[in-house]
mmCIF file of C-alpha atoms and ligand atoms in Angstrom:
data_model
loop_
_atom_site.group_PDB
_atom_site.id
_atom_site.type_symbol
_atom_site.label_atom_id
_atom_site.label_comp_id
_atom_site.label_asym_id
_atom_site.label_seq_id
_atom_site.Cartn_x
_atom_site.Cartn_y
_atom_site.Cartn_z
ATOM 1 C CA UNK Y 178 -67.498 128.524 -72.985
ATOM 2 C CA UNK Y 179 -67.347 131.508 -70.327
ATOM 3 C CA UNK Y 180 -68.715 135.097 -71.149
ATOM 4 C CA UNK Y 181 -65.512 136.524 -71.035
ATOM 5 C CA UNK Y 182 -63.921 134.294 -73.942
ATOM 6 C CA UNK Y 183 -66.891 134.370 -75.726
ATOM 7 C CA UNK Y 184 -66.832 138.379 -75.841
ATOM 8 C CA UNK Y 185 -63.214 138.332 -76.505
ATOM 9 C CA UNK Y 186 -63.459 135.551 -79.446
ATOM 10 C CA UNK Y 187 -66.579 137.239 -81.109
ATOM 11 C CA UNK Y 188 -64.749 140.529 -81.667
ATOM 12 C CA UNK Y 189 -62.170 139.035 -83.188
ATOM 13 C CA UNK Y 190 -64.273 136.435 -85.780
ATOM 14 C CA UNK Y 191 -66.313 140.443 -85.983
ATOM 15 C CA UNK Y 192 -62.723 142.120 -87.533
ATOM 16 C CA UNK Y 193 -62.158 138.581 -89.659
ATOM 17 C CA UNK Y 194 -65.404 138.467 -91.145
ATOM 18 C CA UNK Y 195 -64.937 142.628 -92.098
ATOM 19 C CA UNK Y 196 -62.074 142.487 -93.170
ATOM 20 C CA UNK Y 197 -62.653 139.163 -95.507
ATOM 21 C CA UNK Y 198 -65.694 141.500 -96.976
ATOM 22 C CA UNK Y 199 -67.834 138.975 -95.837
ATOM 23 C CA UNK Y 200 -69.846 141.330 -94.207
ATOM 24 C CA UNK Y 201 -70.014 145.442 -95.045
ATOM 25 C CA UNK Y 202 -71.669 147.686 -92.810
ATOM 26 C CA UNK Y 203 -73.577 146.571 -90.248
ATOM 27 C CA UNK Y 204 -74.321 143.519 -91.657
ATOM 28 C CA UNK Y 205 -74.103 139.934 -90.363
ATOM 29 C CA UNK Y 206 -73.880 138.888 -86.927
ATOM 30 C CA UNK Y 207 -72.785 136.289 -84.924
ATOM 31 C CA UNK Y 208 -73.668 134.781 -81.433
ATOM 32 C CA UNK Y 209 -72.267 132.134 -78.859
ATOM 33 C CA UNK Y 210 -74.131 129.884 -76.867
ATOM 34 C CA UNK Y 211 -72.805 129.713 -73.595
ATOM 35 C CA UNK Y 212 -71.756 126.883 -70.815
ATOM 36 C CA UNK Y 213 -75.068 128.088 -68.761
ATOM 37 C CA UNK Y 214 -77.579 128.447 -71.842
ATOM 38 C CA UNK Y 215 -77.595 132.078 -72.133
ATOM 39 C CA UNK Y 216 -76.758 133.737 -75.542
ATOM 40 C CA UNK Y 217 -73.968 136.448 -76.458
ATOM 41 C CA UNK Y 218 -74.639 138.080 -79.506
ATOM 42 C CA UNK Y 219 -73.784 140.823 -81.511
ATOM 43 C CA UNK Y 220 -75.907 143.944 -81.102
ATOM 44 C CA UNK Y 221 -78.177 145.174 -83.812
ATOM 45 C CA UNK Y 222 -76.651 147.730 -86.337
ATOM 46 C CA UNK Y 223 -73.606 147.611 -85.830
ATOM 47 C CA UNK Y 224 -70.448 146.923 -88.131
ATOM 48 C CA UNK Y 225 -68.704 143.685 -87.172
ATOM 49 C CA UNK Y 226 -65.042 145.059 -87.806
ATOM 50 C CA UNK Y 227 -65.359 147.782 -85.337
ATOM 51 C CA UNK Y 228 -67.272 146.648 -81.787
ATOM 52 C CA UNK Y 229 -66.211 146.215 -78.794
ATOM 53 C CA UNK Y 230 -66.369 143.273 -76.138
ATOM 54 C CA UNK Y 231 -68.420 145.484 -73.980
ATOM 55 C CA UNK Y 232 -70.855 146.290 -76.653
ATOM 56 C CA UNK Y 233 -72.236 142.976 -77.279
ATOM 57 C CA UNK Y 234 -75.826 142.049 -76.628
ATOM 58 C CA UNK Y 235 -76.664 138.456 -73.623
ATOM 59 C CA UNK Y 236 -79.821 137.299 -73.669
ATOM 60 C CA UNK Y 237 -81.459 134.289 -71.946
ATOM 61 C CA UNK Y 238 -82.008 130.894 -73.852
ATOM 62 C CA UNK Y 239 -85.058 132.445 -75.254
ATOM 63 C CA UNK Y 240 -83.755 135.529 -76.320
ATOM 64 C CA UNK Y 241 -84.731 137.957 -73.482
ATOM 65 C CA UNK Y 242 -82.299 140.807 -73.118
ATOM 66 C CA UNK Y 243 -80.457 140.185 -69.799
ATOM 67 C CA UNK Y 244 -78.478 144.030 -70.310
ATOM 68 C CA UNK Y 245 -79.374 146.867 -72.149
ATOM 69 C CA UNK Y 246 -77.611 146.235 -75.428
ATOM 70 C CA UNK Y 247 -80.437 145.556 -78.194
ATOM 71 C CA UNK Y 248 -79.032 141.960 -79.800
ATOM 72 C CA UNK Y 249 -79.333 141.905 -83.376
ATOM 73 C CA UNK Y 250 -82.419 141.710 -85.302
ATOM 74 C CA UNK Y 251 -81.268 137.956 -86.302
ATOM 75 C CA UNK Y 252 -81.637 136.498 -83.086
ATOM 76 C CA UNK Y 253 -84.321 134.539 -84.083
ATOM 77 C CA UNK Y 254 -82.461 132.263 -86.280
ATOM 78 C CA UNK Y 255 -79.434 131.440 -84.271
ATOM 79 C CA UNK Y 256 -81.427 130.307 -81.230
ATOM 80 C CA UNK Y 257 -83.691 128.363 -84.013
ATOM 81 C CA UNK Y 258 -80.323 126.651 -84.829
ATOM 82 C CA UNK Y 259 -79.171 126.424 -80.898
ATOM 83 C CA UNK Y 260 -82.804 124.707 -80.582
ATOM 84 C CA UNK Y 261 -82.202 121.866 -83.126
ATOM 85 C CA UNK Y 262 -78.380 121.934 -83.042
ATOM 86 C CA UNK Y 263 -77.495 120.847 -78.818
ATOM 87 C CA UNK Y 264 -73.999 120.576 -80.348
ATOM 88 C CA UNK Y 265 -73.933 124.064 -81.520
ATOM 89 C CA UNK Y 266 -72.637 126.496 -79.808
ATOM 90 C CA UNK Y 267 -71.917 129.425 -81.756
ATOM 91 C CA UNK Y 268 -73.295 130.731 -85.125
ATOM 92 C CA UNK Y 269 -71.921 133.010 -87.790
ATOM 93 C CA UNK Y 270 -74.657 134.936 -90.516
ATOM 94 C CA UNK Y 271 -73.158 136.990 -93.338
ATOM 95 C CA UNK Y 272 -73.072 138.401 -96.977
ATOM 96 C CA UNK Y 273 -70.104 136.775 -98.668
ATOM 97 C CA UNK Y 274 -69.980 137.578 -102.108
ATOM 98 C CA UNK Y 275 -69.797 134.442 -103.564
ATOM 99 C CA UNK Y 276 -71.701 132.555 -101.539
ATOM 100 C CA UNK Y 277 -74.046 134.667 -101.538
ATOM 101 C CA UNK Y 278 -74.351 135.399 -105.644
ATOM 102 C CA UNK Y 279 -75.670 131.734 -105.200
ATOM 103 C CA UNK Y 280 -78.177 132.383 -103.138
ATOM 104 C CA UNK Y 281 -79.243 135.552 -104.960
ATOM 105 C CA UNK Y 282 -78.996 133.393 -108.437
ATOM 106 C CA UNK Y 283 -81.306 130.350 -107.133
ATOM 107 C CA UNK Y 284 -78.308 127.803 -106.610
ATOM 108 C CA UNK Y 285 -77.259 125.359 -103.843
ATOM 109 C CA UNK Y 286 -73.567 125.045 -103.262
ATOM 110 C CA UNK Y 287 -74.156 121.255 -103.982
ATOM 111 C CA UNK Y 288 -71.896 119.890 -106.365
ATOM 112 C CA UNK Y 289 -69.003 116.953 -105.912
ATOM 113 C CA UNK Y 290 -66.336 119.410 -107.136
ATOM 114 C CA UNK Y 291 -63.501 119.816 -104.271
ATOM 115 C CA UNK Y 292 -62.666 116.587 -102.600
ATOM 116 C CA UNK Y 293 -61.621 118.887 -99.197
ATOM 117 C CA UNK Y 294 -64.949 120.520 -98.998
ATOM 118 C CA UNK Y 295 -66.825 116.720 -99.342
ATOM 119 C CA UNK Y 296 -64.879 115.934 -96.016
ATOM 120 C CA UNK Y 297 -65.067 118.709 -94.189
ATOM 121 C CA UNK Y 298 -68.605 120.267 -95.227
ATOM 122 C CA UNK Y 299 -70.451 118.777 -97.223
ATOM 123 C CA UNK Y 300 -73.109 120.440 -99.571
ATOM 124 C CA UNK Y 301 -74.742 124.009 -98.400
ATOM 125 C CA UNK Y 302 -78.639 123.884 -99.576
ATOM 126 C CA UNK Y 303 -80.572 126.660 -100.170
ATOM 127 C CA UNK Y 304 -83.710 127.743 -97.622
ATOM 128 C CA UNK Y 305 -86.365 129.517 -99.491
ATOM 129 C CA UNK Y 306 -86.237 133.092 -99.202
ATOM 130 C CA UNK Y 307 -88.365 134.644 -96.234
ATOM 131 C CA UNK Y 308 -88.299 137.840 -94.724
ATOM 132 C CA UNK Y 309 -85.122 138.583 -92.434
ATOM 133 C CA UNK Y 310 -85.927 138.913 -88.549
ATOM 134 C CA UNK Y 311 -89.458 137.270 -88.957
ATOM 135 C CA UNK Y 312 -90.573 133.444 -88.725
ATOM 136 C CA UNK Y 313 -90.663 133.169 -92.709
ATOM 137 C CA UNK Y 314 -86.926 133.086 -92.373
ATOM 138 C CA UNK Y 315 -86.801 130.663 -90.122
ATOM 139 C CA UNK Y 316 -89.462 128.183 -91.234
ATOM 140 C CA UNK Y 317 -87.662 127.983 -94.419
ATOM 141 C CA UNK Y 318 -84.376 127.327 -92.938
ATOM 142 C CA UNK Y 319 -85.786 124.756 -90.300
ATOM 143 C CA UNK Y 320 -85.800 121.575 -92.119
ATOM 144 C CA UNK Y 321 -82.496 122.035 -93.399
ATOM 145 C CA UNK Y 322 -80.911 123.026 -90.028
ATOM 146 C CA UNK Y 323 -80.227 119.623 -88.622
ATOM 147 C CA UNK Y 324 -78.951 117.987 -91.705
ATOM 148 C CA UNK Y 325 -76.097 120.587 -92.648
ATOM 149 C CA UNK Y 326 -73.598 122.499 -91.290
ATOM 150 C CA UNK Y 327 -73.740 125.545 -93.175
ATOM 151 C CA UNK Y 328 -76.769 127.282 -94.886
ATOM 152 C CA UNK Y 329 -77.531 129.798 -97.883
ATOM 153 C CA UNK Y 330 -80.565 131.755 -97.251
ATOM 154 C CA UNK Y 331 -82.636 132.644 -100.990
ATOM 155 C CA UNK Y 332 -81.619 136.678 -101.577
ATOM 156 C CA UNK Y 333 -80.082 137.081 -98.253
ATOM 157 C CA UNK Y 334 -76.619 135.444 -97.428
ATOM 158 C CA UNK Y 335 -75.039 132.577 -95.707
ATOM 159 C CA UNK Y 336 -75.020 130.861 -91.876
ATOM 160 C CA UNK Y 337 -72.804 128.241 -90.850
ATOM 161 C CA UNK Y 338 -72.438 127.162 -87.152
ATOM 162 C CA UNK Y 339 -70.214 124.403 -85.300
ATOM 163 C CA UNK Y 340 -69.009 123.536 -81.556
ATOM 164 C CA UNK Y 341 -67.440 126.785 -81.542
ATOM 165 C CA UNK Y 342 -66.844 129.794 -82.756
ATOM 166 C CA UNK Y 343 -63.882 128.828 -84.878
ATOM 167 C CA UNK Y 344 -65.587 125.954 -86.233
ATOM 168 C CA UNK Y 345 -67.939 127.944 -86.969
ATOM 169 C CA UNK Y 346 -66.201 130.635 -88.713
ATOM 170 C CA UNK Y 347 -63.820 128.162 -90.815
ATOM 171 C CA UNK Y 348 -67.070 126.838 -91.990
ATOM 172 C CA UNK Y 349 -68.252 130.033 -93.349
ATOM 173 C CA UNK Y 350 -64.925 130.343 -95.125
ATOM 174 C CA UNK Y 351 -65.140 126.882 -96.217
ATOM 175 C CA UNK Y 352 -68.542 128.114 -97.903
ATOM 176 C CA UNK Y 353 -67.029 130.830 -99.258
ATOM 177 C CA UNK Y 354 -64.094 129.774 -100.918
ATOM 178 C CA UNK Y 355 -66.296 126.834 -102.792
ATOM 179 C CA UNK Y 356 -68.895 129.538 -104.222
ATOM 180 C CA UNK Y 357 -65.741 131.171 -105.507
ATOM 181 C CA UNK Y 358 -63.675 128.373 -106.801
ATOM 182 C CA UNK Y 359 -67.051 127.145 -108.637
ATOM 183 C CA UNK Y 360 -67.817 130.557 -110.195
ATOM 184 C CA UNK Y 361 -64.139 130.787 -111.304
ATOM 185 C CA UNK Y 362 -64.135 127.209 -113.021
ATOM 186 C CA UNK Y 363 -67.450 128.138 -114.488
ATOM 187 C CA UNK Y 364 -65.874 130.976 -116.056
ATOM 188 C CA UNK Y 365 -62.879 128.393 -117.037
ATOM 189 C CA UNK Y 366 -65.560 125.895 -119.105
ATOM 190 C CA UNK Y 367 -67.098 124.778 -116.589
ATOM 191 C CA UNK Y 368 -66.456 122.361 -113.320
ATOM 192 C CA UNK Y 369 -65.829 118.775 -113.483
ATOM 193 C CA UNK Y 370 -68.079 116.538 -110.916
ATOM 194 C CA UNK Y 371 -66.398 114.196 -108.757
ATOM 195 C CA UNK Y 372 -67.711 110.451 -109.409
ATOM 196 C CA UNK Y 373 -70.327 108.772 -107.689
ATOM 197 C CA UNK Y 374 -67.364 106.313 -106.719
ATOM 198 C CA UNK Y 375 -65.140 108.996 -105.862
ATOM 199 C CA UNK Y 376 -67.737 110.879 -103.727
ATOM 200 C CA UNK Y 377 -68.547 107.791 -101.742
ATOM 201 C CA UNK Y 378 -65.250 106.877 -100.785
ATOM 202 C CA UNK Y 379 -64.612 110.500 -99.485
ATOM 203 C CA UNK Y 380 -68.123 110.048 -97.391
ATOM 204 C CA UNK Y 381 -66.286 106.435 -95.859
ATOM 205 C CA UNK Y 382 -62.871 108.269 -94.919
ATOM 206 C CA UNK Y 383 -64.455 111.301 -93.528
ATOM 207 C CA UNK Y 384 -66.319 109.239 -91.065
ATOM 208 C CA UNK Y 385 -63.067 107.053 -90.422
ATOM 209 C CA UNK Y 386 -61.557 110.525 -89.832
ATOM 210 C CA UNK Y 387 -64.486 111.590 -88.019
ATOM 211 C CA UNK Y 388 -64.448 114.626 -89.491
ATOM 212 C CA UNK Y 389 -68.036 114.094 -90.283
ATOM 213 C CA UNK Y 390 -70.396 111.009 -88.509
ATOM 214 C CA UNK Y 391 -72.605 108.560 -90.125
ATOM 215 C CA UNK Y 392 -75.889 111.026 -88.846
ATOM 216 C CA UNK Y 393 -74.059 113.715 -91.182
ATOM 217 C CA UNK Y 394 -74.587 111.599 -94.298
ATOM 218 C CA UNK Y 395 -77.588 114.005 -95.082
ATOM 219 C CA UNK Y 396 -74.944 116.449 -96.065
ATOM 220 C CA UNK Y 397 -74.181 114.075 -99.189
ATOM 221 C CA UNK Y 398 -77.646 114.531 -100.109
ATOM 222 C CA UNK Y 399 -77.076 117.601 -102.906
ATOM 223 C CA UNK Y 400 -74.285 115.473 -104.276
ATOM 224 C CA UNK Y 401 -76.128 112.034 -104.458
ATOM 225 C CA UNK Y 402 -79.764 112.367 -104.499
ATOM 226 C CA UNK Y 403 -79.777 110.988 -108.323
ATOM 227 C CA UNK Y 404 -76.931 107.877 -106.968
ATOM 228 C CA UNK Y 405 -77.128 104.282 -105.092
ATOM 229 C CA UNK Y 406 -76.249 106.129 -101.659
ATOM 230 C CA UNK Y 407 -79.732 106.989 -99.907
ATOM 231 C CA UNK Y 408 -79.911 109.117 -97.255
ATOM 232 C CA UNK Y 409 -80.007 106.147 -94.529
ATOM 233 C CA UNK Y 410 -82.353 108.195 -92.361
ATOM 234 C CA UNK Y 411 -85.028 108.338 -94.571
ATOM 235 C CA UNK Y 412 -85.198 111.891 -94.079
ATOM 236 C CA UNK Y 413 -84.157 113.816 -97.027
ATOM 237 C CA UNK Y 414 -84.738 117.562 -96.972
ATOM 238 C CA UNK Y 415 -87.760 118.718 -98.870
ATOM 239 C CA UNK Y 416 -89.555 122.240 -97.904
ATOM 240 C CA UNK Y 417 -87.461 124.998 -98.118
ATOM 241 C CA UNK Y 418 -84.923 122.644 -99.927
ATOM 242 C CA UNK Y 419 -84.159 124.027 -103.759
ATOM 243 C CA UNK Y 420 -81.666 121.169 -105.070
ATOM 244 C CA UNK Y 421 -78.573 120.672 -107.027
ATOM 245 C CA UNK Y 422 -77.393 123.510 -108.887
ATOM 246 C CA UNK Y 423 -77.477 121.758 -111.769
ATOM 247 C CA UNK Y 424 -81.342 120.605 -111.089
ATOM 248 C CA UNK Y 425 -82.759 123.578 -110.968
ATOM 249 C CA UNK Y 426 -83.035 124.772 -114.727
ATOM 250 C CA UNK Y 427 -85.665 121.642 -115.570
ATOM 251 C CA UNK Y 428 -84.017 118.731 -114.271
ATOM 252 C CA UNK Y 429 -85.765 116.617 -111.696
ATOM 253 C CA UNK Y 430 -84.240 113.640 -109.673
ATOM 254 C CA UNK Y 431 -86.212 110.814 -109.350
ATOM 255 C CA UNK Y 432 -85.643 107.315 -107.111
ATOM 256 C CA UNK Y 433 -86.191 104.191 -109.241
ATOM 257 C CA UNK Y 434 -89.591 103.295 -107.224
ATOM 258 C CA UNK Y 435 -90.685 106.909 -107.646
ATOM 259 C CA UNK Y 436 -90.284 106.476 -111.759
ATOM 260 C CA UNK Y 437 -91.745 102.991 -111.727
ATOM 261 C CA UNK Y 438 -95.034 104.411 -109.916
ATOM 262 C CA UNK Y 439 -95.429 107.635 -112.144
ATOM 263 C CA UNK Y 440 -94.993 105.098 -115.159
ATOM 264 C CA UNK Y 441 -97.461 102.462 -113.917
ATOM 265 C CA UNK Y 442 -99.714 105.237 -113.447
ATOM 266 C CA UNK Y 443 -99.663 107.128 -117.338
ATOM 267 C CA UNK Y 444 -99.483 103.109 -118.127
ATOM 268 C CA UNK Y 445 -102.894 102.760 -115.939
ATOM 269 C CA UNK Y 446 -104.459 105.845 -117.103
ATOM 270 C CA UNK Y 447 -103.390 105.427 -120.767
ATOM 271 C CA UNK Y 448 -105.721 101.739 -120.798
ATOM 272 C CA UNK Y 449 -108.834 103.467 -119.009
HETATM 273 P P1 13P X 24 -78.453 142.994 -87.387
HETATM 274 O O1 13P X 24 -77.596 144.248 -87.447
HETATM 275 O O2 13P X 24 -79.756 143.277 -86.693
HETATM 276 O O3 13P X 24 -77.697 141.863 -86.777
HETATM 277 O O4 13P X 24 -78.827 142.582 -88.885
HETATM 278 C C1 13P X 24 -77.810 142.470 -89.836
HETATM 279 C C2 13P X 24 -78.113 141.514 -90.966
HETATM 280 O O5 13P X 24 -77.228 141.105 -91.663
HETATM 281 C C3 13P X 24 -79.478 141.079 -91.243
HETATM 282 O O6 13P X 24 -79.453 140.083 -92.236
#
C-alpha cells in the first residue's frame, strides 16, 4: 500500500474505532505496514476519532522516526507482529468493552459458540498481562502471534491484524461482537458449545473457502485442545497462553499419552 492511502484509510478505521467506543480518549492505535517496509502509525496521545492524515507518525522497519511526529507508545508490538506476521500489513490495538471485560476477567474468547466466527476467526487467546510499551508486553504476546489472528492482552485490551487495514479492522469487530454475544447468552443461561463434529466440519469448509488455510488450524486450538483434532504442527501455544474460558476455574486438558504417563507414574511411585 502507498503512504497516501495508508494515511487516508487510517483516519478513517481512527473515526470507526471512536465512534464504535472501541477506543475513548487517546487510546488505541493503529499502524500500516507499507509496500517499501516503512511503518505509518498513529502518533502517541492522541484520540483516534479526531486526527488528521498529516498528523500521523512513519517510522523505518525498526521503528526509527523518519518525521517529527512521536508514533505511539505501542509501536513495539505492531512491528513485533509485522516481524512474525510477513502477511501482515496493518494492525489495529484497542479497548473494546467486551472484549476487553475478558481480558480484564482472565478469559480467552475460545469457545465453539458462533459458527461465523469459527470460519472467519477462529479463537482469540489471552497473552499474559505485561506492562504496555515495554518488552513484557510483547514477550507475552509473542508465542501467540503467529498462530491467531486477533489477540486479548491480560488487563489491557485487544489487537487483531490482517493483509490490510480493513481486514484488520473487521477482525477487531469480529472480536468484539463475540465477547458481547457470549456475555449476553451468559446472562440468558448460559451458551451452548458447538460439537466437536460440528466444529470440525466448519474447520474443513473454511479451508475449502479459504477463508482460513490448513497453517491456521492453530486457531482451533481453544476450541479443541480436549478433542481428536491435534494441532498438526505440533506447536500448540503454551507461555503466555491462558486457555479455554471454561478451563480456567480448575479444569485442565490433558492428551491421552499425557494422562497415561502421569498415571504410570502415581502407579510407579505408589509400588516403591
Ligand atoms: P498511544 O497513545 O501511545 O498509542 O497509547 C495508547 C494505548 O492504548 C496504550 O495501550
Amino acid at each position: 500500500m502507498d503512504e497516501k492511502t495508508a494515511r487516508r484509510e487510517i483516519v478513517q478505521i481512527g473515526k470507526l474505532m471512536y465512534e464504535r467506543s472501541y477506543v475513548v480518549s487517546s487510546d488505541g492505535n493503529i499502524s500500516v505496514r507499507l509496500d517499501d517496509g516503512r511503518i505509518v502509525a498513529t502518533p502517541t496521545m492522541t484520540c483516534k476519532g479526531r486526527m488528521t492524515e498529516d498528523s500521523l507518525a512513519l517510522t523505518d522497519a525498526e521503528g526509527k522516526s523518519l518525521t517529527d511526529r512521536k508514533a505511539s507508545s505501542e509501536l513495539a508490538m505492531h512491528l513485533l507482529i509485522y516481524q512474525e506476521r510477513r502477511d501482515v500489513k496493518a494492525v489495529c490495538h484497542a479497548h473494546p468493552p467486551h472484549g476487553t471485560a475478558f481480558a480484564v476477567a482472565g478469559l480467552a474468547i475460545d469457545q465453539p459458540i458462533l459458527s461465523e466466527v469459527i470460519l472467519t476467526l477462529g479463537c482469540v487467546p489471552l497473552a499474559a498481562y505485561g506492562t504496555p510499551s515495554t518488552d513484557e508486553l510483547t514477550e507475552a504476546m509473542r508465542p501467540l502471534v503467529k498462530h491467531h489472528n486477533a489477540l486479548l492482552m491480560a488487563n489491557h485490551g485487544a489487537v487483531a491484524y490482517g493483509a490490510d487495514l480493513w481486514q484488520a479492522f473487521d477482525r477487531l469487530e469480529t472480536l468484539e461482537h463475540t465477547a458481547r454475544i457470549a456475555i449476553l447468552s451468559r446472562i440468558l443461561g448460559g451458551s451452548k458449545n458447538l460439537s466437536t463434529d460440528a466444529v470440525e466440519k466448519l474447520i474443513n469448509v473454511r479451508e475449502a473457502a479459504g477463508y482460513l488455510g490448513e497453517g491456521a488450524r492453530c486457531q482451533a486450538c481453544g476450541y479443541l485442545h480436549e478433542t481428536r483434532l491435534a494441532c498438526p504442527t505440533g506447536d500448540r501455544p503454551s507461555a503466555g497462553y491462558r486457555g479455554s474460558s471454561e478451563n480456567g476455574a480448575g479444569k485442565i486438558a490433558l492428551t491421552r499419552d499425557e494422562l497415561v504417563e502421569l498415571l504410570s507414574q502415581a502407579v510407579s511411585r505408589g509400588e516403591s
